[in-house]
Amino acid sequence: MPDELRAVLDDDAWLRAMLSAERALARAQDQPIGDEVFAADGLVADELLSEGRSAGNPVEPLVRRLRERSEHVHHGATSQDILDTAAALVTRDATAIILAELDGVATACAKLADEQRATVMAARTLLHQAVPTTFGLKAASWLVGVVHARGRLAKSGLPAQLGGAGGTLAALGDKALEVLHAYAEELDLPEPVVPWHTRRLPLAELGAELAVASSFCGKIALDLLLLAQTEVAEVRLPANGRSSTMPHKRNPVGPVLTRACAKHVRAAVSVLLDVEQEHERATGAWHAEWKALSDALAYAGGAASALRGSLEGLEVDAERMRANLGADTLSEAQRFAPEAREPEDYLGSADALIDRALAFYRG
Amino acid sequence: MPDELRAVLDDDAWLRAMLSAERALARAQDQPIGDEVFAADGLVADELLSEGRSAGNPVEPLVRRLRERSEHVHHGATSQDILDTAAALVTRDATAIILAELDGVATACAKLADEQRATVMAARTLLHQAVPTTFGLKAASWLVGVVHARGRLAKSGLPAQLGGAGGTLAALGDKALEVLHAYAEELDLPEPVVPWHTRRLPLAELGAELAVASSFCGKIALDLLLLAQTEVAEVRLPANGRSSTMPHKRNPVGPVLTRACAKHVRAAVSVLLDVEQEHERATGAWHAEWKALSDALAYAGGAASALRGSLEGLEVDAERMRANLGADTLSEAQRFAPEAREPEDYLGSADALIDRALAFYRG
Amino acid sequence: MPDELRAVLDDDAWLRAMLSAERALARAQDQPIGDEVFAADGLVADELLSEGRSAGNPVEPLVRRLRERSEHVHHGATSQDILDTAAALVTRDATAIILAELDGVATACAKLADEQRATVMAARTLLHQAVPTTFGLKAASWLVGVVHARGRLAKSGLPAQLGGAGGTLAALGDKALEVLHAYAEELDLPEPVVPWHTRRLPLAELGAELAVASSFCGKIALDLLLLAQTEVAEVRLPANGRSSTMPHKRNPVGPVLTRACAKHVRAAVSVLLDVEQEHERATGAWHAEWKALSDALAYAGGAASALRGSLEGLEVDAERMRANLGADTLSEAQRFAPEAREPEDYLGSADALIDRALAFYRG
Amino acid sequence: MPDELRAVLDDDAWLRAMLSAERALARAQDQPIGDEVFAADGLVADELLSEGRSAGNPVEPLVRRLRERSEHVHHGATSQDILDTAAALVTRDATAIILAELDGVATACAKLADEQRATVMAARTLLHQAVPTTFGLKAASWLVGVVHARGRLAKSGLPAQLGGAGGTLAALGDKALEVLHAYAEELDLPEPVVPWHTRRLPLAELGAELAVASSFCGKIALDLLLLAQTEVAEVRLPANGRSSTMPHKRNPVGPVLTRACAKHVRAAVSVLLDVEQEHERATGAWHAEWKALSDALAYAGGAASALRGSLEGLEVDAERMRANLGADTLSEAQRFAPEAREPEDYLGSADALIDRALAFYRG
């Protein structure tokens, strides 16, 4: 996981996000209090979380402390309002970092697609050589997937949440809808149509985008690992991993970690996809979200980051790719294109498809 | 599952879809063959699927039969092209039916939201009464979720697939990209940027939309079941289920089936979310898609359909809702709104939120 | 899926199992009725299931028909008693077939372990050659896993279920426990300590055993597919799969289907592992079990069966295995065993480990 | 999560476990080194894990440091040997704590089963009252499930792992099998038939036991939450949770956390059940195990612990249980037992079943 991603997902980040939500609430109501009430100084995230574990959530101990600073805090809100809004803020920060990593992956794929246009290799179906293709086209297909997943993730995100004890905004009086609007605006978060306390589709959808993006990173990682096999040796992966037994061996840690991370994202997202939450607050499904969301964001970032490094440091062995093309693969090609003599004569629209992919990438 | 959904997902439907893909391919190439070559008459879906099981997929036995009719079929395509395109067609037909069921759910929710504006009931958090709300607002939140999920599902769908043996379109010669374009147009399916044989994001995303939509149907079902409990009795569900022990007992089968179906959708979708497919054709992950996709579509339709019936036949007991409001719930309300005397005085913005939900529904 | 497995899991098999449960119940109570009351003749599984869909389960329509034959049926039982017991019977029949397939897999692995003791090949970590091993040892490790999984599956199974409407056996009067005992004995099923209507651990555990067994089959399949790659070519898989594009290409369908099946088992089992069922009958989780159980059994059998065929028809290319051993792999070996000249000198305890595996297999 | 569970699963615990594995390896080989070589003093878990992230695993940086202390360490082992064996040790320690929590749950259930024999309440199917039962019988069924799950978990566990770079034990020479035996004995861990580096059934099975145990805790928690509903009010849960909005409200945090934890266990276990690991070390699936295992253990302990507290502090309202029994429920009972006047007359074998459950518990 990139260090900066770790920093926006740790306990202090959640504390800051909760404070931002409380501050926005106070401001949206023109409460007569200064920013110092919402300062993190003097609050210990660890303590709040520990107390929060027995209280059911960390907002209650936080609000108790804030109320010692001012009576004008948390008016009209329930714990879930603050925690859900904090989740929206944490998600926004984490997503920005994940998107940057995916951008790096896309850039590396685009570079490969363009530079390896003429690099002939075997297309492989069911792990057997089928017909010739190019490494450029392979990278172009990776590129299209990453750009697509990135685009969907960029559009996802959680709205602000404000509903009060039962979702009616009752404690906010006549100005409730204005407060809701100002609150969302203050935080620069989408305003929900109605409070979404047990309508958890945004979380499930965000989770799905993270699962798809990281699983597709896993697909690229898998292709790289297969190409890097001793007997295939068509690429060399940056070998940062070391073996405790075989000191001279260098292990392709990047794609391995990408695949491991993608597994964790899918597992976490299985929790988020089950949005069957009871009435106006769920008995467990809501409480399970924080860890599932944090894990999904952290490991999605980890998957993209590890893959990016692998792609940026990738060494392509074009000669080996060409040499690996089996006689069967060539004669297969000739069956369709009898005039073909070299694999280069059987690449079909590979080049034009690469151009399409690059145009898609450039938007 | 609605009968019409069953009809677009059965073996014959898959056969017809494969034939449509082959016909579109021939037409896109201006092959000199008539529609009769692609007629389902004389082909037995059962036979093809049975042969297909040992061949790895049903396209190979189908193409063998079509080639007895004409030599101009399947030119330039690989089995996966036909099967993936058939999946896109089947998905489109099934999705249309699921959307219609979700429309029915939305209509029923909108009706409840509007009609039950004045029906006061307890909002419940962690299954305990919290503060007063209205059944109209509860239905309004359901409505927003269903409309949202429906909207995303309506936008999803699978593109046409055409790539040939290795994804290069090589066997189609110079006109490959024109053929690809004409093929997609003939089928009225989206044209992919580049062939998507192992870039399975569209399937994963479709699966996620189905999981979210049906799980949210499950949330509504769960709320209904909780409201229908003997001790709560705030709604009566259409009781089509009968007990073999207690003949006079009528069971709320609708929401029960919705929840069961939602479980199956999530399970099937867990297969689709893992898009780690090797190189240009996967060793298992592709073969697992057909059943996972069929199950996800079938059970998503089943979830929506069972819920729709439950909502359309729902009897709301407004008096009981009012009577169930506990003294604690009212005094809780009064703490915030000291002037409140009746629960009606503590409904906050419930009515305005319902209006927002209905406006969102009406688009 | 083996045909005989299909036959014990189809609608008729479930109907017969429900009839067996009803017959055992009548006999356990010494009801004065003959076997003809429980004959499948005249009952149409399709009809019952179709009616059962709207009733919530197929037992109610079945019992209605049986009551036309005799008034002495279904006394003291609830629908779930009959359906759960039918599930236990279907599971027993299906498990026997799955075990036979796993036996076939184990036999094939044992044969390879013994015959390929001297076949030197590369051990591969992270898909890179590490040090020499033997194909015999590889097969020995497969063997141990299959025997282990088989042993656990053989011990699992579902108990008889009899509890009546609420699990108290109230309608059975003073003889209830005797009836329960006789009922289980009649069916040759384990007798539960107390009725297990919402204590679904046996199903979850059975599911887990099926998931583990089929996923381990998937591991063997994956190894085979990797060894069969064009560039590795250390084994040749029986190639029953044909390509619609490349008629001369033979696809390794067996392990591919094994991996696809294993995915379906894991998905189905995710439903069974969630045993959170409400009170004395669940609102969805119970209804989701039938399909999840059927799928888990069917695809576990499919996974084992496809793998068995692949192993039984496997061709091992010992020369290629030896030739593939890279210079690095050998020098790595020499670093540890400086006196080693040939890979055969660096096989450590491979042979003794094979003997241990074979002894474990032979019990 | 209990604090003591946290302590056996944290980074320092993993470090100590790795050191224990290395020490046992040295002792099994009679290496001439003292215990001080394996002291944790001077080693910083954080550093090792951070270095381990880029190396692929933390053993390599650990071994580098130990080699500065003595040349006689890690002889014949590979990183996975040490990490898998450490996992076995951590698992044993964590499992002991989880078992103690499950014992606490069982004790509380047994107490309820015995004490609440005469407490009549409604059995509920599909969340509707069915017929009378007793709270004692309900608790007896919980008891049987917990004892069953506990028993299976107690029997599970991971073996010692020692295989060297390729699983042949080659670097250990002629004494390899003796070393393997002594190593396992030194650690008091099961000795594997053959090294299990990519035969991960023990982990998958352990995971399944944890999922089943915690999901069944979730079932009990769900029953408690349903019984504690405002409108049912048959039990009062120890209310440690506080509301930030409604200070006088006390939330039933225990069962809520149990259900949330059970979700996390199932998610983590979905990773462990997929044992498809390549050849002699997997490209991702192995690396994903540490977190999945740690999460599964931690949250299984959390689920059991939170439930235990809820059960130990449970207040049962026998009068309310009796009062809630609806007229329909009684008349239903009378239909079967016409002579029944009171619900007490329709409890069937409830009492005898409780005795069976208690006998099962007492072993």
CSV table of C-alpha atoms in Angstrom, one decimal, chain B residues 122 124-131 222 225-226 228-232 234 237 245-253 256 259 274 324 326 329 332 335-336, chain D residues 122 124-131 222 225-226 228-232 234 237 245-253 256 259 274 324 326 329 332 335-336:
chain,number,residue,atom,x,y,z
B,122,ALA,CA,-41.7,4.4,14.8
B,124,ARG,CA,-36.3,1.8,14.4
B,125,THR,CA,-32.6,1.7,14.9
B,126,LEU,CA,-30.9,-1.5,16.0
B,127,LEU,CA,-34.4,-2.9,16.0
B,128,HIS,CA,-35.5,-0.6,18.8
B,129,GLN,CA,-37.9,2.3,18.4
B,130,ALA,CA,-36.1,5.6,18.1
B,131,VAL,CA,-38.3,8.5,17.1
B,222,LEU,CA,-36.4,-7.5,5.3
B,225,LEU,CA,-40.9,-9.1,7.2
B,226,LEU,CA,-40.0,-7.2,10.3
B,228,ALA,CA,-45.3,-8.1,9.5
B,229,GLN,CA,-44.1,-9.9,12.6
B,230,THR,CA,-46.9,-11.2,14.9
B,231,GLU,CA,-45.9,-8.7,17.6
B,232,VAL,CA,-45.5,-5.8,15.3
B,234,GLU,CA,-48.0,-3.1,11.1
B,237,LEU,CA,-48.2,-9.4,3.5
B,245,THR,CA,-48.7,-28.5,9.4
B,246,MET,CA,-50.9,-25.5,10.0
B,247,PRO,CA,-53.4,-25.2,7.1
B,248,HIS,CA,-54.8,-22.0,8.4
B,249,LYS,CA,-51.4,-20.3,8.5
B,250,ARG,CA,-50.5,-18.2,5.6
B,251,ASN,CA,-46.9,-17.5,5.0
B,252,PRO,CA,-45.3,-14.4,3.6
B,253,VAL,CA,-43.6,-16.2,0.8
B,256,VAL,CA,-38.8,-14.7,1.9
B,259,ARG,CA,-34.2,-12.6,0.3
B,274,ASP,CA,-13.0,-12.1,-10.3
B,324,ASN,CA,-47.1,0.7,18.5
B,326,GLY,CA,-44.1,3.5,22.6
B,329,THR,CA,-40.4,7.1,21.7
B,332,GLU,CA,-37.6,11.0,23.3
B,335,ARG,CA,-36.9,16.0,24.5
B,336,PHE,CA,-35.9,17.5,21.2
D,122,ALA,CA,-43.8,-18.6,21.1
D,124,ARG,CA,-41.5,-18.4,15.5
D,125,THR,CA,-41.3,-19.4,11.9
D,126,LEU,CA,-40.8,-16.9,9.1
D,127,LEU,CA,-41.0,-14.3,12.0
D,128,HIS,CA,-44.6,-15.3,12.8
D,129,GLN,CA,-45.7,-17.1,15.9
D,130,ALA,CA,-46.2,-20.7,15.2
D,131,VAL,CA,-46.8,-22.8,18.4
D,222,LEU,CA,-29.9,-12.5,15.7
D,225,LEU,CA,-31.9,-9.0,18.8
D,226,LEU,CA,-35.3,-10.1,17.6
D,228,ALA,CA,-35.1,-7.7,22.4
D,229,GLN,CA,-37.1,-5.6,19.9
D,230,THR,CA,-39.3,-2.9,21.5
D,231,GLU,CA,-42.5,-4.6,20.4
D,232,VAL,CA,-41.3,-8.1,21.6
D,234,GLU,CA,-38.9,-10.7,25.8
D,237,LEU,CA,-29.7,-7.1,26.5
D,245,THR,CA,-28.4,11.7,20.0
D,246,MET,CA,-30.4,10.1,22.6
D,247,PRO,CA,-28.3,9.9,25.8
D,248,HIS,CA,-30.8,7.8,27.7
D,249,LYS,CA,-31.0,5.2,25.0
D,250,ARG,CA,-28.9,2.1,25.6
D,251,ASN,CA,-27.9,0.1,22.6
D,252,PRO,CA,-27.5,-3.6,22.4
D,253,VAL,CA,-24.0,-3.4,21.1
D,256,VAL,CA,-24.6,-6.2,16.9
D,259,ARG,CA,-23.1,-10.1,13.7
D,274,ASP,CA,-9.7,-21.0,-2.5
D,324,ASN,CA,-46.9,-12.3,23.9
D,326,GLY,CA,-51.1,-14.9,20.7
D,329,THR,CA,-50.8,-19.6,18.6
D,332,GLU,CA,-53.2,-23.6,16.7
D,335,ARG,CA,-56.0,-28.0,17.0
D,336,PHE,CA,-53.3,-30.6,17.6
